[in-house]
Amino acid sequence: MAVLKRSATRLLVSTACAALAGCGGADNVASPGAGTIVINPPAVTPTPTPTPTPTPSAITAAQFASTSGGNSTISITADEQLAIVKAGTNNNVDGVGTGINGVYPTSSTSLTTATDPSTLNSFFTSTNYVGALNGASDTAFQGWTCNSTSAEFGGSGARCTAVPAVGTGGSAAACPTGTIDDGLVQTFRACRLPTVITASLTLPKIAGVYYRLRGQTEVGTDVGTTGADSGITLTIQPGVVIAADSTEATNDLLIVNRGSKISAVGTRDNPIIFTSQQNLANNGVSDATQGQWGGIILLGRAPIGVCAAGTGPNNAGGTSTTCQQAIEGVTGRFYGGPTAADSSGQMSYVQIRYSGIAISDGNELQGLTLGGTGSGTVLDHIQSHNSADDGIEIFGGTTNIKYIAVTGADDDGFDIDNGYRGFMQFMIAAQRVLGATADSFSTEIDSNGAEDLLPRTFASYANFTFIQTALAPAAIRQRGGSDMRFVNGIVKSPGNVACVNFIAQEASQSDRSTVRPKDDSKQDFGPPSFNSVYFACNGR
């Protein structure tokens, strides 16, 4: 059979050659030889050997944990810190940054096995993934947030630099009763809030109108640690824009005093926006802008751990009726009390842009400041963008928070202390791409150096994403006098920045409250607890 096939091939070739000779110019065609044709087999491309994905080497303790910032004679070694994290379940300390694109995981598959946080407390939503977002298609933070170089959430959200949707028709609009007509700014009607709001006030959404803060604007007056509610509520309708007055030098801010409330409830498509007046002009702000006004302060009557001189001490139950403390950033405004379920109102679907002012070292205004607010205060779907200090700082109290994004803060993303005892879920801290201050952490947890004051700081974070960019010692700092529980998280830090930094500040090496064993007599939970946290540390 093989001979017959060869013959048939020669016959076909000869016929083809004869046909070719009958064509014009065929005589010039080179021939390989009389009646013979050579057919070279095609070259076979070898199948490439797949390059295996390199397995990252195990992280060292010195890469994972920082010993910076503590008492030089009382140390928690990097090896001890790494061992504390490894003692939890489902933690991956050897993660790499390629698993995260901006604030989104690159895969819908959880970066490490998740833990159900609802088993810890009913406040938590049950989840089966780590981080604040369940893969690249998760839309939970879209629409009500603004986008920036710090964090691109996608969706229909505007750029943070864009002029908020105040609307047109300001020249013909009238300011509502209870506000002061400041005339036109650009083309918008400025309706100023009174310095002290002494009766309930509603700010409706009116096309072409924004509401102005000038100086220290207060809702109600302080009722003390145990006073009755004032009955005063500032109500802000969806889509309303409130801007600080840039025409005078006073620090512009909004304070809700103890006993009064705020009801700022926007919607996903119509968030309420607190911003600077500069943000009302095209190109009036940039991604580098910060610190153009003071921010929002909510003060409540829930327990706190650090009492002003002559007003404490408090106890584990937070039952002291005298313990109170002055809030940072202003003079003579106090927080604290014995009412764990106290309510300062509700803020939902709210943006706070370009705030934060450092009055002096350790005395700052943040994007959002909570002082002794209770569990009756409802806070969810809140973004603090480009604060010149912390995104949110919590001084004691028991308020729980869901869906909160801190983007572009110049200092810490989440700063908690002074006996705060609460829960937070779906948290994002994405620091400034342009560079935050050197001592800025994604979260900083402490108790003002007062290790064993009661109530003891104890918070639980679930489903958090921390994108550290500042060249701080670490993304997470926890200091003496505080307890912490971390569940379902993602932590990413750049080269030369560790992931954790546990510090002890006590008087002896034998009593390091940050990492000492559980002690119920001191309301001590024990060492920090980590479960289902994915770490991509030190630029890995």
XYZ file of C-alpha atoms in Angstrom:
540
model
C 0.000 0.000 0.000
C 2.871 2.414 0.762
C 4.332 1.959 -2.761
C 0.967 2.619 -4.371
C 0.577 5.911 -2.429
C 4.050 7.114 -3.476
C 3.270 6.397 -7.063
C 0.041 8.288 -6.958
C 1.886 11.213 -5.484
C 4.464 11.221 -8.323
C 1.683 11.100 -10.932
C -0.038 14.114 -9.386
C 3.209 16.053 -9.205
C 4.082 15.315 -12.840
C 0.634 16.471 -13.942
C 1.033 19.667 -11.972
C 4.413 20.347 -13.536
C 3.022 19.838 -17.036
C 0.219 22.243 -16.368
C 2.686 24.788 -15.024
C 4.883 24.545 -18.136
C 1.946 25.621 -20.233
C 1.703 28.916 -18.462
C 3.420 32.104 -19.599
C 6.815 32.571 -17.916
C 6.838 29.046 -16.571
C 10.221 28.345 -18.223
C 11.883 30.600 -15.676
C 10.638 28.596 -12.720
C 13.482 26.731 -11.056
C 12.981 22.978 -10.810
C 14.491 20.803 -8.102
C 15.165 18.021 -10.557
C 13.604 15.945 -13.303
C 10.371 14.397 -12.100
C 11.276 14.863 -8.452
C 9.888 17.203 -5.789
C 11.146 17.521 -2.267
C 8.550 18.151 0.421
C 9.982 19.318 3.758
C 7.786 18.455 6.738
C 6.570 21.517 8.674
C 8.605 22.410 11.698
C 6.889 21.305 14.867
C 6.681 24.068 17.493
C 7.475 22.516 20.834
C 4.836 22.892 23.514
C 6.241 25.333 26.042
C 6.701 24.086 29.531
C 4.375 26.154 31.754
C 6.156 28.413 34.179
C 4.920 27.616 37.650
C 3.572 30.457 39.764
C 6.319 31.157 42.251
C 5.457 30.329 45.809
C 6.401 33.303 47.957
C 8.880 32.557 50.656
C 7.625 32.586 54.201
C 7.541 36.067 55.663
C 9.960 36.809 58.469
C 8.814 38.158 61.802
C 10.758 41.384 61.180
C 8.896 41.894 57.888
C 5.511 41.120 59.404
C 5.648 43.015 62.705
C 7.208 46.253 63.921
C 8.590 46.926 67.391
C 8.719 50.688 66.809
C 7.152 53.237 69.106
C 7.084 51.521 72.474
C 8.891 51.722 75.764
C 12.424 50.582 74.985
C 12.586 48.584 78.220
C 9.209 46.865 77.726
C 9.056 45.076 74.412
C 6.783 42.813 72.443
C 9.138 41.185 69.979
C 8.350 40.728 66.315
C 8.420 36.951 66.849
C 5.831 37.245 69.619
C 3.582 39.407 67.448
C 3.749 36.987 64.526
C 3.005 34.084 66.886
C -0.100 35.882 68.217
C -1.491 36.218 64.694
C -0.597 32.638 63.795
C -2.453 31.445 66.892
C -5.723 32.367 65.178
C -7.484 30.304 62.525
C -7.449 30.673 58.716
C -4.947 33.542 58.710
C -2.543 33.838 55.767
C 0.532 35.791 56.830
C 2.379 35.031 53.563
C -0.046 36.735 51.173
C 0.930 38.835 48.157
C -0.410 42.128 46.859
C -1.426 40.762 43.443
C -4.559 39.370 45.039
C -5.846 42.931 45.470
C -6.559 45.525 42.769
C -7.156 48.856 44.475
C -9.709 48.071 47.175
C -11.149 45.084 45.284
C -9.986 41.465 45.477
C -9.041 40.263 41.987
C -11.007 37.039 42.425
C -14.485 36.204 43.624
C -12.903 33.372 45.590
C -12.150 34.493 49.120
C -8.426 35.144 49.628
C -8.519 32.914 52.678
C -11.211 30.833 54.335
C -13.756 33.122 55.974
C -15.227 32.970 59.459
C -18.910 33.693 60.034
C -18.856 36.914 62.118
C -22.538 36.608 63.035
C -21.532 33.896 65.496
C -19.709 36.578 67.497
C -22.604 39.036 67.730
C -25.974 39.470 66.055
C -24.949 42.924 64.817
C -22.699 41.301 62.218
C -23.996 40.197 58.834
C -23.059 36.615 57.988
C -20.396 36.547 55.226
C -18.346 33.887 53.457
C -15.479 36.104 52.260
C -12.695 38.209 53.710
C -12.350 41.947 53.151
C -15.038 44.592 52.764
C -15.873 43.553 49.192
C -16.815 40.168 47.773
C -14.732 40.233 44.603
C -14.472 42.719 41.740
C -18.212 42.707 40.980
C -19.368 43.708 44.474
C -21.334 46.986 44.252
C -21.900 47.546 47.981
C -19.739 50.692 48.068
C -20.862 52.123 44.736
C -23.166 55.080 44.158
C -23.125 56.623 47.633
C -19.328 57.102 47.622
C -17.184 59.409 45.510
C -14.203 58.150 43.499
C -10.605 59.353 43.773
C -7.024 58.259 43.308
C -7.177 56.846 46.842
C -10.021 54.478 46.001
C -11.967 53.820 42.817
C -15.296 52.276 43.754
C -16.751 52.507 40.227
C -20.468 52.589 39.606
C -22.337 55.871 39.229
C -20.426 57.698 41.944
C -18.994 61.075 40.933
C -15.382 62.106 41.395
C -14.724 63.518 44.841
C -13.356 66.618 43.120
C -16.593 67.155 41.197
C -19.007 69.905 42.185
C -21.818 68.217 44.164
C -25.280 68.155 42.590
C -26.676 71.349 44.105
C -28.846 71.989 41.055
C -29.892 75.145 39.233
C -32.297 77.931 40.094
C -30.423 79.401 43.036
C -31.155 82.999 42.016
C -34.886 82.450 42.440
C -34.760 80.038 45.395
C -35.743 81.027 48.924
C -33.996 79.833 52.084
C -36.190 77.733 54.382
C -37.366 79.037 57.732
C -34.689 78.777 60.406
C -31.769 79.489 58.053
C -30.111 82.756 57.034
C -29.950 83.918 53.401
C -26.305 84.671 52.569
C -27.040 85.450 48.924
C -25.501 83.799 45.877
C -22.182 81.976 45.909
C -21.213 81.090 42.343
C -24.756 80.480 41.084
C -25.992 78.774 44.258
C -28.128 80.208 47.043
C -26.265 79.959 50.372
C -28.597 79.330 53.309
C -26.591 79.572 56.519
C -27.334 77.565 59.637
C -27.593 79.499 62.909
C -24.626 79.235 65.278
C -26.793 77.393 67.816
C -29.819 75.404 66.670
C -32.273 75.772 69.563
C -35.312 74.105 67.981
C -35.673 71.195 65.575
C -34.711 72.231 62.058
C -35.213 70.498 58.691
C -32.992 71.179 55.691
C -34.979 70.213 52.579
C -33.454 69.538 49.191
C -34.096 72.680 47.117
C -32.664 72.975 43.597
C -29.919 75.584 43.538
C -29.596 75.787 47.352
C -26.771 74.629 49.586
C -26.551 75.042 53.346
C -23.611 76.881 54.883
C -21.677 76.286 58.106
C -19.970 79.366 59.487
C -17.807 78.824 62.547
C -18.780 76.408 65.306
C -22.358 75.364 64.526
C -24.084 73.462 67.341
C -27.241 71.375 67.586
C -28.725 71.976 71.029
C -26.795 72.689 74.200
C -25.152 70.174 76.502
C -27.553 68.415 78.912
C -24.785 66.762 80.936
C -24.141 63.106 81.691
C -27.687 62.275 82.800
C -29.857 65.116 81.523
C -33.065 64.510 79.615
C -33.150 64.704 75.829
C -33.448 68.242 74.539
C -35.916 67.173 71.865
C -33.865 69.069 69.254
C -33.080 67.275 65.989
C -31.325 68.559 62.882
C -32.938 66.729 59.947
C -31.153 66.717 56.580
C -32.961 65.343 53.549
C -31.414 63.140 50.808
C -29.243 64.943 48.265
C -28.650 68.015 50.431
C -25.226 69.682 50.215
C -23.738 71.406 53.288
C -20.575 73.430 52.711
C -18.279 75.268 55.113
C -17.834 79.018 54.704
C -14.413 79.791 53.239
C -14.860 83.562 53.483
C -13.810 83.812 57.150
C -11.027 82.342 59.284
C -13.051 80.605 62.001
C -12.864 76.806 62.048
C -16.150 75.632 60.548
C -17.642 72.508 62.072
C -20.891 70.882 63.160
C -21.382 69.675 66.763
C -24.354 67.646 67.979
C -24.332 68.091 71.753
C -25.346 65.523 74.359
C -29.109 65.133 74.432
C -29.700 66.369 70.864
C -29.775 64.449 67.597
C -28.940 64.528 63.918
C -31.045 62.763 61.280
C -28.956 62.857 58.104
C -30.375 60.003 56.057
C -29.555 60.045 52.368
C -30.039 57.292 49.808
C -27.689 55.262 47.663
C -28.334 57.503 44.658
C -28.734 60.746 46.626
C -26.170 60.855 49.402
C -25.918 63.839 51.715
C -22.624 65.676 51.137
C -20.712 67.723 53.700
C -17.849 69.541 51.997
C -15.861 72.752 51.673
C -17.132 75.813 49.825
C -14.159 75.490 47.457
C -15.667 72.204 46.255
C -18.615 74.157 44.824
C -16.475 75.625 42.016
C -15.132 73.723 39.036
C -11.493 72.792 39.700
C -11.828 74.291 43.178
C -10.291 71.199 44.756
C -7.954 68.406 43.684
C -7.056 64.945 44.895
C -4.430 66.640 47.083
C -6.922 68.961 48.833
C -7.581 68.461 52.527
C -8.228 70.335 55.769
C -10.572 73.014 54.445
C -13.031 72.795 57.361
C -13.364 71.073 60.715
C -15.747 68.147 60.280
C -18.615 66.630 62.294
C -18.647 65.892 66.036
C -21.327 63.752 67.700
C -21.377 63.816 71.528
C -23.303 61.342 73.661
C -23.959 60.019 77.152
C -22.542 56.492 76.815
C -19.732 55.177 79.062
C -16.105 56.225 78.568
C -12.883 55.082 80.212
C -10.813 58.238 80.593
C -12.521 60.809 82.807
C -11.643 64.462 83.237
C -9.961 65.361 86.508
C -12.437 65.194 89.376
C -15.163 63.397 87.392
C -14.210 59.726 87.626
C -13.242 57.014 87.835
C -15.584 54.754 85.893
C -16.127 51.010 86.311
C -16.433 48.006 84.001
C -20.170 48.560 83.638
C -19.671 52.228 82.787
C -22.196 53.244 85.419
C -20.511 56.427 86.637
C -22.863 59.405 86.499
C -20.027 61.891 86.878
C -17.360 60.632 84.460
C -17.050 62.894 81.441
C -14.294 64.256 79.216
C -13.737 67.293 76.999
C -13.783 66.541 73.284
C -10.802 67.358 71.086
C -10.788 70.278 68.686
C -13.137 72.629 70.555
C -13.290 74.202 74.012
C -15.684 73.268 76.802
C -17.765 70.598 75.069
C -18.090 67.301 76.957
C -19.063 63.712 76.324
C -19.759 60.593 78.384
C -22.366 59.283 80.795
C -23.927 56.023 82.049
C -26.352 55.334 79.163
C -24.896 52.637 76.911
C -27.934 52.723 74.592
C -27.880 56.511 74.201
C -28.786 57.877 70.758
C -27.287 60.865 68.976
C -29.450 60.142 65.925
C -28.639 58.636 62.552
C -26.269 59.261 59.669
C -26.687 57.070 56.591
C -25.449 57.538 53.016
C -23.291 60.523 53.879
C -20.040 61.861 52.418
C -17.697 64.094 54.443
C -15.130 65.696 52.105
C -11.915 67.752 52.668
C -12.213 68.136 56.445
C -9.810 67.827 59.384
C -7.849 70.536 61.176
C -4.972 70.156 63.641
C -5.537 72.767 66.349
C -2.368 71.631 68.143
C -0.474 68.375 68.613
C -2.982 65.828 69.913
C -5.876 68.262 69.560
C -7.433 67.775 66.147
C -10.681 67.860 64.247
C -11.304 64.743 62.142
C -13.716 63.905 59.375
C -16.107 62.334 61.893
C -15.560 62.398 65.663
C -17.633 60.332 68.077
C -17.460 61.170 71.769
C -19.333 58.805 74.062
C -22.071 58.040 71.533
C -24.243 55.067 72.410
C -25.527 51.960 70.666
C -28.774 53.775 69.828
C -26.800 55.945 67.381
C -27.132 54.535 63.850
C -24.153 55.034 61.545
C -23.874 53.295 58.184
C -22.817 54.035 54.603
C -20.497 56.896 55.511
C -17.426 58.062 53.604
C -14.761 60.358 55.055
C -12.625 61.652 52.191
C -9.308 63.531 52.400
C -9.394 64.424 56.062
C -6.262 66.301 57.115
C -6.283 64.163 60.273
C -8.099 60.895 61.050
C -10.956 59.696 58.916
C -12.937 58.765 62.027
C -11.911 58.910 65.671
C -13.982 57.289 68.384
C -13.595 58.316 72.017
C -15.362 55.702 74.131
C -19.034 54.873 73.800
C -20.794 51.887 72.283
C -21.852 52.884 68.754
C -21.745 50.146 66.112
C -20.989 50.988 62.470
C -21.505 49.309 59.089
C -20.281 50.266 55.626
C -17.743 52.974 56.276
C -15.038 54.103 53.862
C -12.081 56.273 54.821
C -10.283 57.468 51.704
C -7.275 59.744 51.508
C -6.905 60.494 55.228
C -3.650 62.219 56.147
C -3.477 60.440 59.494
C -5.175 57.283 60.767
C -8.130 55.750 59.006
C -9.876 54.377 62.115
C -8.661 55.665 65.490
C -10.360 54.240 68.590
C -9.606 54.736 72.286
C -10.943 55.863 75.672
C -12.921 52.712 76.417
C -14.771 52.286 73.113
C -16.655 48.981 73.086
C -18.393 48.285 69.814
C -18.568 46.480 66.487
C -17.702 47.580 62.950
C -18.261 45.703 59.705
C -17.582 46.426 56.031
C -14.744 48.882 56.595
C -12.329 50.341 54.049
C -9.264 52.412 54.824
C -7.464 53.454 51.634
C -4.752 55.955 52.414
C -3.588 58.865 50.289
C -1.743 57.819 47.154
C 0.048 61.170 47.347
C 1.473 60.169 50.715
C 0.090 60.487 54.227
C 2.039 61.635 57.267
C 4.741 59.279 58.498
C 2.909 58.124 61.637
C -0.390 57.304 59.923
C -1.988 53.895 60.377
C -4.936 52.228 58.707
C -6.159 51.762 62.254
C -4.797 52.807 65.628
C -6.232 51.295 68.803
C -5.308 52.403 72.310
C -6.601 53.881 75.529
C -4.598 57.081 75.842
C -1.822 55.262 77.697
C -4.210 54.464 80.567
C -3.809 50.690 80.510
C -6.250 49.520 83.175
C -8.938 52.201 83.281
C -12.478 50.903 82.837
C -14.418 50.339 80.677
C -11.535 48.777 78.758
C -11.278 49.502 75.033
C -12.511 46.405 73.183
C -13.634 46.535 69.574
C -14.378 43.929 66.926
C -13.689 44.546 63.225
C -15.225 42.267 60.589
C -14.877 42.363 56.804
C -12.296 45.104 56.622
C -9.876 46.121 53.865
C -6.851 48.185 54.864
C -4.705 49.538 52.018
C -1.732 51.124 53.755
C 0.413 53.556 51.745
C 1.996 55.758 54.422
C 5.484 54.817 55.595
C 4.295 54.233 59.153
C 5.669 51.408 61.294
C 2.682 49.234 60.327
C -0.873 49.182 58.993
C -2.351 48.156 62.374
C -1.124 49.673 65.625
C -2.476 48.441 68.952
C -1.228 49.847 72.217
C -1.547 49.055 75.924
C -4.921 49.251 77.542
C -6.889 47.959 74.569
C -8.313 44.682 73.330
C -9.154 43.841 69.727
C -10.765 41.134 67.643
C -10.149 41.041 63.865
C -12.251 38.790 61.598
C -12.399 38.439 57.787
C -9.855 41.079 56.868
C -7.382 42.079 54.165
C -4.274 44.052 55.083
C -1.842 45.317 52.447
C 1.251 47.400 53.191
C 4.074 48.783 51.023
C 7.759 47.908 51.191
C 9.412 48.620 54.549
C 6.036 48.782 56.294
C 4.928 45.916 58.531
C 1.367 44.749 58.993
C 1.106 44.872 62.803
C 2.672 46.882 65.607
C 1.731 45.817 69.156
C 3.070 48.097 71.884
C 3.223 47.749 75.671
C 3.573 50.862 77.813
C 3.307 49.480 81.340
C 5.776 49.832 84.175
C 7.196 46.329 83.926
C 7.989 43.628 81.408
C 5.895 41.170 83.430
C 2.634 43.075 82.890
C 2.246 43.902 79.198
C -1.473 44.583 78.970
C -1.617 44.536 75.174
C -0.698 40.854 75.029
C -1.189 39.506 78.543
C -3.588 36.580 79.142
C -7.309 37.108 79.646
C -8.107 38.569 83.067
C -11.791 39.045 83.880
C -11.007 41.102 86.972
C -9.522 43.745 84.669
C -12.118 43.298 81.901
C -9.206 41.967 79.839
C -10.058 39.940 76.713
C -6.468 38.779 76.272
C -4.015 39.169 73.370
C -5.302 40.528 70.044
C -7.384 37.952 68.197
C -7.069 37.364 64.435
C -9.195 34.941 62.441
C -9.479 34.747 58.639
C -7.207 37.674 57.838
C -5.154 37.853 54.638
C -1.899 39.783 55.047
C 0.177 41.094 52.123
C 2.912 42.824 54.097
C 6.034 44.763 53.296
C 5.373 45.133 49.572
C 5.100 41.389 48.949
